[in-house]
mmCIF file with all atom_site columns, C-alpha atoms in Angstrom:
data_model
loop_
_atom_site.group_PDB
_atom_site.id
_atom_site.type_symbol
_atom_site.label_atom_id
_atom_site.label_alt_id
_atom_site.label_comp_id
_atom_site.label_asym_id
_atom_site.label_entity_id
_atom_site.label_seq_id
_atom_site.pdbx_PDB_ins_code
_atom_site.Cartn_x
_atom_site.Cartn_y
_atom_site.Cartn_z
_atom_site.occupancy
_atom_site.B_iso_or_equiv
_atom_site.pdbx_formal_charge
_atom_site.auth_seq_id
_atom_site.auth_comp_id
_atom_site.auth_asym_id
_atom_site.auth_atom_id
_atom_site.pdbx_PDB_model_num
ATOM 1   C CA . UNK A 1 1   ? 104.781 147.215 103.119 1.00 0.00 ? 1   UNK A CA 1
ATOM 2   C CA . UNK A 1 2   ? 104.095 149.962 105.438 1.00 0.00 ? 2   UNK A CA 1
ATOM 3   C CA . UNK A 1 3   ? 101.050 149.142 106.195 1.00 0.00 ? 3   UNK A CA 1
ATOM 4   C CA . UNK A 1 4   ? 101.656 145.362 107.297 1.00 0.00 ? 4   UNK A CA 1
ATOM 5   C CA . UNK A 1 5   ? 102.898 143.700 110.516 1.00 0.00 ? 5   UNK A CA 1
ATOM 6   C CA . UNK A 1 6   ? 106.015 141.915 111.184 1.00 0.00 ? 6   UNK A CA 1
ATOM 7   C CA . UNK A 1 7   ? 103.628 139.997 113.368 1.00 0.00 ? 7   UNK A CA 1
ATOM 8   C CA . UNK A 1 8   ? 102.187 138.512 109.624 1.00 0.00 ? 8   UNK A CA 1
ATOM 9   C CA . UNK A 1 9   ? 103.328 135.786 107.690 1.00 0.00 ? 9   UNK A CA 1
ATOM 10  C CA . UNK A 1 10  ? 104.925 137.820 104.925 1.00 0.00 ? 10  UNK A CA 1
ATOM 11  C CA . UNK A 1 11  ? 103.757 135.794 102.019 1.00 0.00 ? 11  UNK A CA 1
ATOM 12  C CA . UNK A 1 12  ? 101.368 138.201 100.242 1.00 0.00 ? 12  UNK A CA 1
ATOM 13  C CA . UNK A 1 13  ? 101.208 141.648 99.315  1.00 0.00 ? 13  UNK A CA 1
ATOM 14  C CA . UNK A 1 14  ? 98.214  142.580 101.542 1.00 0.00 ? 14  UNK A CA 1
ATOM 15  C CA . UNK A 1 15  ? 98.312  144.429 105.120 1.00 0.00 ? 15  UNK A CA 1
ATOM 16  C CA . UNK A 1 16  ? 96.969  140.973 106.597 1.00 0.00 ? 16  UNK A CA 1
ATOM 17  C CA . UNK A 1 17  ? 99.658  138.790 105.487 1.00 0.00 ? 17  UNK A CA 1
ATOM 18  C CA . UNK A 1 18  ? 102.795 141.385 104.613 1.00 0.00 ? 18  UNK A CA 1
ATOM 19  C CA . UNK A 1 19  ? 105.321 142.368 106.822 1.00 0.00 ? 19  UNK A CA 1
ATOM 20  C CA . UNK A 1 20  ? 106.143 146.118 107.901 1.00 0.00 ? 20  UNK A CA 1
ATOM 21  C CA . UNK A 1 21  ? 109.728 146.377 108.401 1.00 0.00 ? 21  UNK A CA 1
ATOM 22  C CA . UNK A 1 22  ? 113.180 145.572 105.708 1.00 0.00 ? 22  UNK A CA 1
ATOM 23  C CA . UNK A 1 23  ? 114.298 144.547 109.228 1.00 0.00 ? 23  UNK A CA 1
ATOM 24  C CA . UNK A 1 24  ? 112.046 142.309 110.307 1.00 0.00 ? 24  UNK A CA 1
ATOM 25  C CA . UNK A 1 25  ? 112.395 140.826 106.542 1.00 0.00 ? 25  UNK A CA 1
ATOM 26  C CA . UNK A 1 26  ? 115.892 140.012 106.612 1.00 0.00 ? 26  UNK A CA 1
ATOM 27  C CA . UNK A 1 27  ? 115.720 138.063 109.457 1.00 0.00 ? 27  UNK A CA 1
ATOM 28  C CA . UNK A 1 28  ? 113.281 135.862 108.034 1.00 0.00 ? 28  UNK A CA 1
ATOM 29  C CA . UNK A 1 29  ? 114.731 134.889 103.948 1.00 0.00 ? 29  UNK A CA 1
ATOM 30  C CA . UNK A 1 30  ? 116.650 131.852 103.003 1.00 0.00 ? 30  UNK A CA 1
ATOM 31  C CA . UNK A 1 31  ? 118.585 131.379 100.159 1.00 0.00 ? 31  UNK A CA 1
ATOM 32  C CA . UNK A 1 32  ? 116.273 131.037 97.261  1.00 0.00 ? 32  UNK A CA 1
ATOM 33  C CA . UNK A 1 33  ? 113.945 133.896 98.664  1.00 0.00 ? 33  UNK A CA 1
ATOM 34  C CA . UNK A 1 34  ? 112.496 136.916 97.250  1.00 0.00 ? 34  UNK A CA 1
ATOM 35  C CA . UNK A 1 35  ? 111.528 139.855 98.891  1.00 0.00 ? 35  UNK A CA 1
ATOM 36  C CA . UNK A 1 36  ? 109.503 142.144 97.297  1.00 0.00 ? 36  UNK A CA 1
ATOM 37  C CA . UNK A 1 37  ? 109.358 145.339 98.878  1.00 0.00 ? 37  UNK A CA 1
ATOM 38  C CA . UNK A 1 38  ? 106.081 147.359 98.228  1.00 0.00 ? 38  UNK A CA 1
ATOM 39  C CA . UNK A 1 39  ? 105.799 151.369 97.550  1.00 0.00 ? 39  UNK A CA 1
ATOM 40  C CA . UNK A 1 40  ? 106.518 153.763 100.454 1.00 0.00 ? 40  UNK A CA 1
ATOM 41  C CA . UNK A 1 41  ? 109.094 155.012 102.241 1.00 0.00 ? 41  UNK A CA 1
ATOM 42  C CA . UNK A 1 42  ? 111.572 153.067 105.197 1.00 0.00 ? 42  UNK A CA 1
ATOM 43  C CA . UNK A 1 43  ? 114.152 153.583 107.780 1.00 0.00 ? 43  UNK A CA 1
ATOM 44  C CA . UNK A 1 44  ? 117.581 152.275 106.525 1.00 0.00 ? 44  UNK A CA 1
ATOM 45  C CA . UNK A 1 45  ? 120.318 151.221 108.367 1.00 0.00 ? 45  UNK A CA 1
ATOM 46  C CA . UNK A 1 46  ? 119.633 147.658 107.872 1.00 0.00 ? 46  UNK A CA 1
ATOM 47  C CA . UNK A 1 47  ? 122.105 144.890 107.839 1.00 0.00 ? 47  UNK A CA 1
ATOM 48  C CA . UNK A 1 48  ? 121.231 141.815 105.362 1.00 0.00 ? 48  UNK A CA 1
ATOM 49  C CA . UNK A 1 49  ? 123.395 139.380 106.391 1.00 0.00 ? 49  UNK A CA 1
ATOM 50  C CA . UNK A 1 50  ? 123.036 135.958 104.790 1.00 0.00 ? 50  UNK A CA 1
ATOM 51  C CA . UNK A 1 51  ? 125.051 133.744 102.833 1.00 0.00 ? 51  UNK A CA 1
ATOM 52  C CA . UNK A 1 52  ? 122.840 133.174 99.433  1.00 0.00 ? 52  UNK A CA 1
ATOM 53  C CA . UNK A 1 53  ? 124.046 130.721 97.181  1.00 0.00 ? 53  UNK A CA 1
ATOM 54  C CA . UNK A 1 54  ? 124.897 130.772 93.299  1.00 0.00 ? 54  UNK A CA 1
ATOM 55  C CA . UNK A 1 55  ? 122.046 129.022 91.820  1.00 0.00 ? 55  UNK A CA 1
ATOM 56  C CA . UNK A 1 56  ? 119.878 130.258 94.971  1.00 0.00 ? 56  UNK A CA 1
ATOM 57  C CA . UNK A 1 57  ? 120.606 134.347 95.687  1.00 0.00 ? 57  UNK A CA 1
ATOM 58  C CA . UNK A 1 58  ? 118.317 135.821 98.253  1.00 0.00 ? 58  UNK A CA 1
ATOM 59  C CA . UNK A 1 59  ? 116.347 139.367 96.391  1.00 0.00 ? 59  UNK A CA 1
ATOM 60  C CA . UNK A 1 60  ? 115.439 142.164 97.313  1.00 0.00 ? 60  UNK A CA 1
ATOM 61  C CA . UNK A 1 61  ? 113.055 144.190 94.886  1.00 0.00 ? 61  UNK A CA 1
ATOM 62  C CA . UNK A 1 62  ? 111.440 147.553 94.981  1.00 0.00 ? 62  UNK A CA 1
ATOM 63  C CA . UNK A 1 63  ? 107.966 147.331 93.350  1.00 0.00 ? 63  UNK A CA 1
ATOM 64  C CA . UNK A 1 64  ? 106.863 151.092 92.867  1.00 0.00 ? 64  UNK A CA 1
ATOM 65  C CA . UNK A 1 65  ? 108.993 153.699 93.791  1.00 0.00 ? 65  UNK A CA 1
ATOM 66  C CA . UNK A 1 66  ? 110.948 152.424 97.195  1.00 0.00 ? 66  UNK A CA 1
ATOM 67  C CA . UNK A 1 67  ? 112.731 154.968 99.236  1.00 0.00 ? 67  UNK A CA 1
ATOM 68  C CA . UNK A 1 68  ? 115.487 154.097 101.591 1.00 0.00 ? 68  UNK A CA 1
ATOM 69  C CA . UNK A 1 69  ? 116.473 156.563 103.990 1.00 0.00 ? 69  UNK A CA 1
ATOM 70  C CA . UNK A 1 70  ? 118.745 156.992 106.783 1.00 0.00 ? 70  UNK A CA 1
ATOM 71  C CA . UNK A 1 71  ? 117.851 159.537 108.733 1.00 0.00 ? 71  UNK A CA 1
ATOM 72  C CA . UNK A 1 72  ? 120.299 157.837 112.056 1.00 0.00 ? 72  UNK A CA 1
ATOM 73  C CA . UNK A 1 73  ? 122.671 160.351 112.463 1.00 0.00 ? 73  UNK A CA 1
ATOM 74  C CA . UNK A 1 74  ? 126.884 159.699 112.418 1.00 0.00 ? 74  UNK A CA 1
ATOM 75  C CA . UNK A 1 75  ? 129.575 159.208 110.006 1.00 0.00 ? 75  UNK A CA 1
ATOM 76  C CA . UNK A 1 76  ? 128.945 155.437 109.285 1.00 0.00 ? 76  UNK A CA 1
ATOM 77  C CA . UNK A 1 77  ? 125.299 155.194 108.699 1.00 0.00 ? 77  UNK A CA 1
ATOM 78  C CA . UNK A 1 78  ? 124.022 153.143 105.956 1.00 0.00 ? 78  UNK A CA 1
ATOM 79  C CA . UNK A 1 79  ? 120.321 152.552 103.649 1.00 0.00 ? 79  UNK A CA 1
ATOM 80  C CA . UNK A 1 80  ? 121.478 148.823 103.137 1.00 0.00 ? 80  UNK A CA 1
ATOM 81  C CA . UNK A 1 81  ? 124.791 146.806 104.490 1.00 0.00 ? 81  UNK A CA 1
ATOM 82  C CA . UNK A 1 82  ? 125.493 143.212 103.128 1.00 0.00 ? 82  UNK A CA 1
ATOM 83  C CA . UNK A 1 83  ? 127.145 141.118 105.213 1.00 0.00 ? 83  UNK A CA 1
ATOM 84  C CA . UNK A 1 84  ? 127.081 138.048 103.081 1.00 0.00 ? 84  UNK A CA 1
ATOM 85  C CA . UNK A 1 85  ? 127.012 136.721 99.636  1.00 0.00 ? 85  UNK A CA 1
ATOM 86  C CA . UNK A 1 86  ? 124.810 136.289 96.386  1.00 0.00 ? 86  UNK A CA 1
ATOM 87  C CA . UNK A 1 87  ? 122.328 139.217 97.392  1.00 0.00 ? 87  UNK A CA 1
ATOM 88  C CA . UNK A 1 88  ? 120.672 141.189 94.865  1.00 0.00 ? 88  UNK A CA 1
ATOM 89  C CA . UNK A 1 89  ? 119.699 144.508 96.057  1.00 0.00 ? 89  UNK A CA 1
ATOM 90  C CA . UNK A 1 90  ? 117.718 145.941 92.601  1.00 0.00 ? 90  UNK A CA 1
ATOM 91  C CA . UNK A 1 91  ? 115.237 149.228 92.009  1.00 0.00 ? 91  UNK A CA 1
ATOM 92  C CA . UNK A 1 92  ? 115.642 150.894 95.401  1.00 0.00 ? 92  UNK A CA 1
ATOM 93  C CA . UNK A 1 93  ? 115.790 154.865 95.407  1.00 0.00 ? 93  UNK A CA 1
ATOM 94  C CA . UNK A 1 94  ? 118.774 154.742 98.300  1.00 0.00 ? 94  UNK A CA 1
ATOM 95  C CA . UNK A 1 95  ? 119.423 158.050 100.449 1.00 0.00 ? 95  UNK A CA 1
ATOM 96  C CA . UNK A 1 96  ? 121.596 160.039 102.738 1.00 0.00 ? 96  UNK A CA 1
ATOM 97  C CA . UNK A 1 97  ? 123.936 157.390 103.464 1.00 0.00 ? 97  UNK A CA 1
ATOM 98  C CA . UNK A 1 98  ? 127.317 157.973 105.795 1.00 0.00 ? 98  UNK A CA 1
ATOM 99  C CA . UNK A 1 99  ? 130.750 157.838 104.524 1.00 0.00 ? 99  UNK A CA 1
ATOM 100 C CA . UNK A 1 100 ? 132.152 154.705 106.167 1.00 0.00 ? 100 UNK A CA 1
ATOM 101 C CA . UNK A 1 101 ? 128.385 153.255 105.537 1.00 0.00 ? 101 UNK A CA 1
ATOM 102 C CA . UNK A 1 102 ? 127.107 154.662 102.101 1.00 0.00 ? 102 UNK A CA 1
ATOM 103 C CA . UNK A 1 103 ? 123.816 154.178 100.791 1.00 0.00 ? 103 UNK A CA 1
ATOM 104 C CA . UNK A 1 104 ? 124.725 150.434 99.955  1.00 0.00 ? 104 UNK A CA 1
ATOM 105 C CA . UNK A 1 105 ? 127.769 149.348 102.422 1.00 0.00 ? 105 UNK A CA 1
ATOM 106 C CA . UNK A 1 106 ? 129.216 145.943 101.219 1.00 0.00 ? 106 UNK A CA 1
ATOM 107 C CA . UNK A 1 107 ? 131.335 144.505 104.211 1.00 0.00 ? 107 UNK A CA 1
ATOM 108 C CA . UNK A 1 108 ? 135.039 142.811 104.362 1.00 0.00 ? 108 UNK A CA 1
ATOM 109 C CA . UNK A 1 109 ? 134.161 139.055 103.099 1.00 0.00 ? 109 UNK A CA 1
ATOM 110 C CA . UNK A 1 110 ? 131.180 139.671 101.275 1.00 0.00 ? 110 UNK A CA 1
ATOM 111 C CA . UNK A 1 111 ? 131.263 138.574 97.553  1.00 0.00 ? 111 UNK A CA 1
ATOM 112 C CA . UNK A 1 112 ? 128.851 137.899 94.302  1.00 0.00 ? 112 UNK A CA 1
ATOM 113 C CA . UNK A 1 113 ? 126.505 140.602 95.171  1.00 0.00 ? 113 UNK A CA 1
ATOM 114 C CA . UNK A 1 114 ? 124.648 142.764 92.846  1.00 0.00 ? 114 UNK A CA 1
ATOM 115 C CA . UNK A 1 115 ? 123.595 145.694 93.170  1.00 0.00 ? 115 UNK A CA 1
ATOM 116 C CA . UNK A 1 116 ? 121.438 147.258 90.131  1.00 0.00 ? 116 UNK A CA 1
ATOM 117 C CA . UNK A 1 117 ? 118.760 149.449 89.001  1.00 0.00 ? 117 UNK A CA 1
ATOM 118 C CA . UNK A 1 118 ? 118.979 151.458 91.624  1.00 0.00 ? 118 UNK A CA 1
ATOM 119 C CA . UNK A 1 119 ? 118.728 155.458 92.410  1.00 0.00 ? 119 UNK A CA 1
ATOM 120 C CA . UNK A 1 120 ? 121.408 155.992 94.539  1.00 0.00 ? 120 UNK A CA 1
ATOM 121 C CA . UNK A 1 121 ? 121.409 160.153 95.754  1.00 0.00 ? 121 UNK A CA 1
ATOM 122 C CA . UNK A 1 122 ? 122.278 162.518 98.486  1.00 0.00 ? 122 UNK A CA 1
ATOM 123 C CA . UNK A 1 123 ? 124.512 160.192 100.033 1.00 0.00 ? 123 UNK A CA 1
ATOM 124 C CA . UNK A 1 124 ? 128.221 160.833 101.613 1.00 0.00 ? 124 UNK A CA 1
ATOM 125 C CA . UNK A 1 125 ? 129.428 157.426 99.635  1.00 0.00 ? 125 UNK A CA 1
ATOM 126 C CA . UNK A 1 126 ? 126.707 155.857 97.321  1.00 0.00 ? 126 UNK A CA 1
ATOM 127 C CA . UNK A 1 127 ? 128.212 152.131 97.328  1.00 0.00 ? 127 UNK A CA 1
ATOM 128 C CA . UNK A 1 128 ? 131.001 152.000 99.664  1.00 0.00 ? 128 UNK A CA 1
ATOM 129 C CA . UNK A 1 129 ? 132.838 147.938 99.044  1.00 0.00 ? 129 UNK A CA 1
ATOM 130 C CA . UNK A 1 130 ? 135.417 147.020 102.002 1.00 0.00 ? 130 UNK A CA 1
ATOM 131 C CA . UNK A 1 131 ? 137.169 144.374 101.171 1.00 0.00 ? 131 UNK A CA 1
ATOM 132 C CA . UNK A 1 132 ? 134.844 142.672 99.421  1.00 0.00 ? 132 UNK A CA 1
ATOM 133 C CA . UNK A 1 133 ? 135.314 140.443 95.957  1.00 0.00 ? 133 UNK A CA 1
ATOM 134 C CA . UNK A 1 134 ? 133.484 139.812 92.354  1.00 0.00 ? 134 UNK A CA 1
ATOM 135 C CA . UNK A 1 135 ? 130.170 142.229 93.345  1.00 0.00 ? 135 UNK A CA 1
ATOM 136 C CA . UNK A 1 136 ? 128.441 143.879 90.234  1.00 0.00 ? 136 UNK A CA 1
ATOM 137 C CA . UNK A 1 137 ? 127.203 147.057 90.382  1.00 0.00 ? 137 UNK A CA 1
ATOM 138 C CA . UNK A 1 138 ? 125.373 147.573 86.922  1.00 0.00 ? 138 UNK A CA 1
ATOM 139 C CA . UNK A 1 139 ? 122.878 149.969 85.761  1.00 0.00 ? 139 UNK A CA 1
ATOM 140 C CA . UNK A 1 140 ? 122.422 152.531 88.809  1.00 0.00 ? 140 UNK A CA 1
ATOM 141 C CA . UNK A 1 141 ? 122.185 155.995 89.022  1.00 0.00 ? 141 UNK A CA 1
ATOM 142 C CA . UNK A 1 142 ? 124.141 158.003 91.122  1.00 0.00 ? 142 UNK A CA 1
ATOM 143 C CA . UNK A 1 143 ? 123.637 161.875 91.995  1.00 0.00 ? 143 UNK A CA 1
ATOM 144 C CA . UNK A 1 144 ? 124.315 164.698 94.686  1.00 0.00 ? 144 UNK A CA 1
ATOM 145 C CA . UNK A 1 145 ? 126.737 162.054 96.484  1.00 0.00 ? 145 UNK A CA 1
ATOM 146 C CA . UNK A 1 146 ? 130.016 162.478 98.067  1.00 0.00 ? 146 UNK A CA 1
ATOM 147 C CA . UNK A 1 147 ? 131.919 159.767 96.525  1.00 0.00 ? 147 UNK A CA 1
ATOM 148 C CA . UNK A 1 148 ? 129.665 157.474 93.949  1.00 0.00 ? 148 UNK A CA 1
ATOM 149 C CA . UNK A 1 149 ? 131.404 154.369 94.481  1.00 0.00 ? 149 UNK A CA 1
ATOM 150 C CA . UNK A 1 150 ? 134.088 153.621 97.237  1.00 0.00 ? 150 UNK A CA 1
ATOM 151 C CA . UNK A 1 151 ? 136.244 150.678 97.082  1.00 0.00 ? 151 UNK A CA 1
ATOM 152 C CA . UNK A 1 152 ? 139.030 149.725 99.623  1.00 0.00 ? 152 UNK A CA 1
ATOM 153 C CA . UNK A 1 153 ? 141.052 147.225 100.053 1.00 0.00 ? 153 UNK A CA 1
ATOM 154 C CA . UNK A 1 154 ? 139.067 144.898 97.460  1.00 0.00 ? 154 UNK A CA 1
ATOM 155 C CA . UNK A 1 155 ? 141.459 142.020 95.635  1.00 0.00 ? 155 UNK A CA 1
ATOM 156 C CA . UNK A 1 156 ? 139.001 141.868 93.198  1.00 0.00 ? 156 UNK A CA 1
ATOM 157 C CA . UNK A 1 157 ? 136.766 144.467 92.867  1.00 0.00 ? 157 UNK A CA 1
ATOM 158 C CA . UNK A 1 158 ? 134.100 142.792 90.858  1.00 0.00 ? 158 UNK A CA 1
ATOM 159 C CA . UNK A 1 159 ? 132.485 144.764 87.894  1.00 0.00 ? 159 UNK A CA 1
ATOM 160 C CA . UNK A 1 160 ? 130.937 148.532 87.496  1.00 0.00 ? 160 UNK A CA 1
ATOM 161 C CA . UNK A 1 161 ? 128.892 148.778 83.819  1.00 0.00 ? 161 UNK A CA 1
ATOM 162 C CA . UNK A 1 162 ? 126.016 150.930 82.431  1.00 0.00 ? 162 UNK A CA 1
ATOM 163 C CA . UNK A 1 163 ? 126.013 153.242 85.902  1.00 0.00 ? 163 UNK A CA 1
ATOM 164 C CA . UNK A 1 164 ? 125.255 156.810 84.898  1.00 0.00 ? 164 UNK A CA 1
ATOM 165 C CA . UNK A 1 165 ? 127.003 158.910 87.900  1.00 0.00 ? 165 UNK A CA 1
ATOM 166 C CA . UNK A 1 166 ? 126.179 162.868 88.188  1.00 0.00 ? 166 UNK A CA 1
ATOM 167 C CA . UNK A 1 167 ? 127.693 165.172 90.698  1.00 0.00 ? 167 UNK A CA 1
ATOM 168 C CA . UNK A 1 168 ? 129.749 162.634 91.960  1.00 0.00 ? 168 UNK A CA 1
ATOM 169 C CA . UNK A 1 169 ? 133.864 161.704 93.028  1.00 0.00 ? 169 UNK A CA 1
ATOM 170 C CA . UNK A 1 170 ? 134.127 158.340 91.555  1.00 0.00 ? 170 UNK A CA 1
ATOM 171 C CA . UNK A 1 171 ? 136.353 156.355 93.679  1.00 0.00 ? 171 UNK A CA 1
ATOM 172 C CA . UNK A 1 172 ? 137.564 152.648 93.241  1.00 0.00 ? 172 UNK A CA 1
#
């Protein structure tokens, strides 16, 4: 919450005990973990990498309105990268995300992921997947972005349902 410290414990929703950064966060959750991210706005262009489990994802979950935003400048900037498997990324409001990056960048390797409820706008690529397998992207909405979702060189590109997409070059 922006008003915590990454110097708290992060296990309430108070400014004594949350933390401040999705950073500081990620570095921090085990499989099994929730994170719920409280109302307010933060700096993107951070990497979750860790390898969640089937029966034990790691989540991350906007409570309020939760804006994202990159405002790092360069072609491959990102909100949120995944660099790992069984993550749920759900109710974020995701923005001005590169092309190689996107507002949600899925990396080569990275599989069962989901990616849902989410506003996903103003972005170069909304969810960009490279060469990543069976990640769901269900019930988003994407607007005012370059390409709404991206994928390359996926074998199997997982599942896309229930996304409305406005204003947007669907790629995949």
């Amino acid at each position: 919450r922006p008003d915590g410290s990454d110097n708290n414990n992060g296990m309430f929703n108070s400014p004594e005990a949350a933390w401040q950064t999705l950073a500081h966060a990620v570095k921090n959750v085990k499989p099994g973990d929730t994170v719920e991210v409280q109302e307010g706005t933060y700096q993107g262009g951070v990497m979750i990498c860790i390898k969640g489990e089937e029966k034990l994802p790691v989540t991350f979950r906007a409570v309020g309105r939760v804006v994202i935003d990159t405002t790092n400048e360069g072609y491959s900037r990102y909100c949120l990268g995944i660099s790992g498997t069984y993550v749920i990324i759900e109710g974020f409001e995701l923005s001005k995300g590169g092309y190689w990056g996107g507002a949600v960048y899925i990396s080569a390797g990275s599989s069962h992921n989901v990616i849902r409820n989410n506003i996903i706008r103003d972005s170069q690529t909304g969810i960009g997947i490279w060469q990543g397998d069976e990640n769901l992207v269900i019930n988003n909405t994407f607007y005012n972005n370059g390409n709404g979702v991206f994928v390359h060189h996926s074998s199997d590109p997982g599942y896309c349902d229930n996304n409305v997409i406005v204003k947007n070059i669907f790629n995949g």
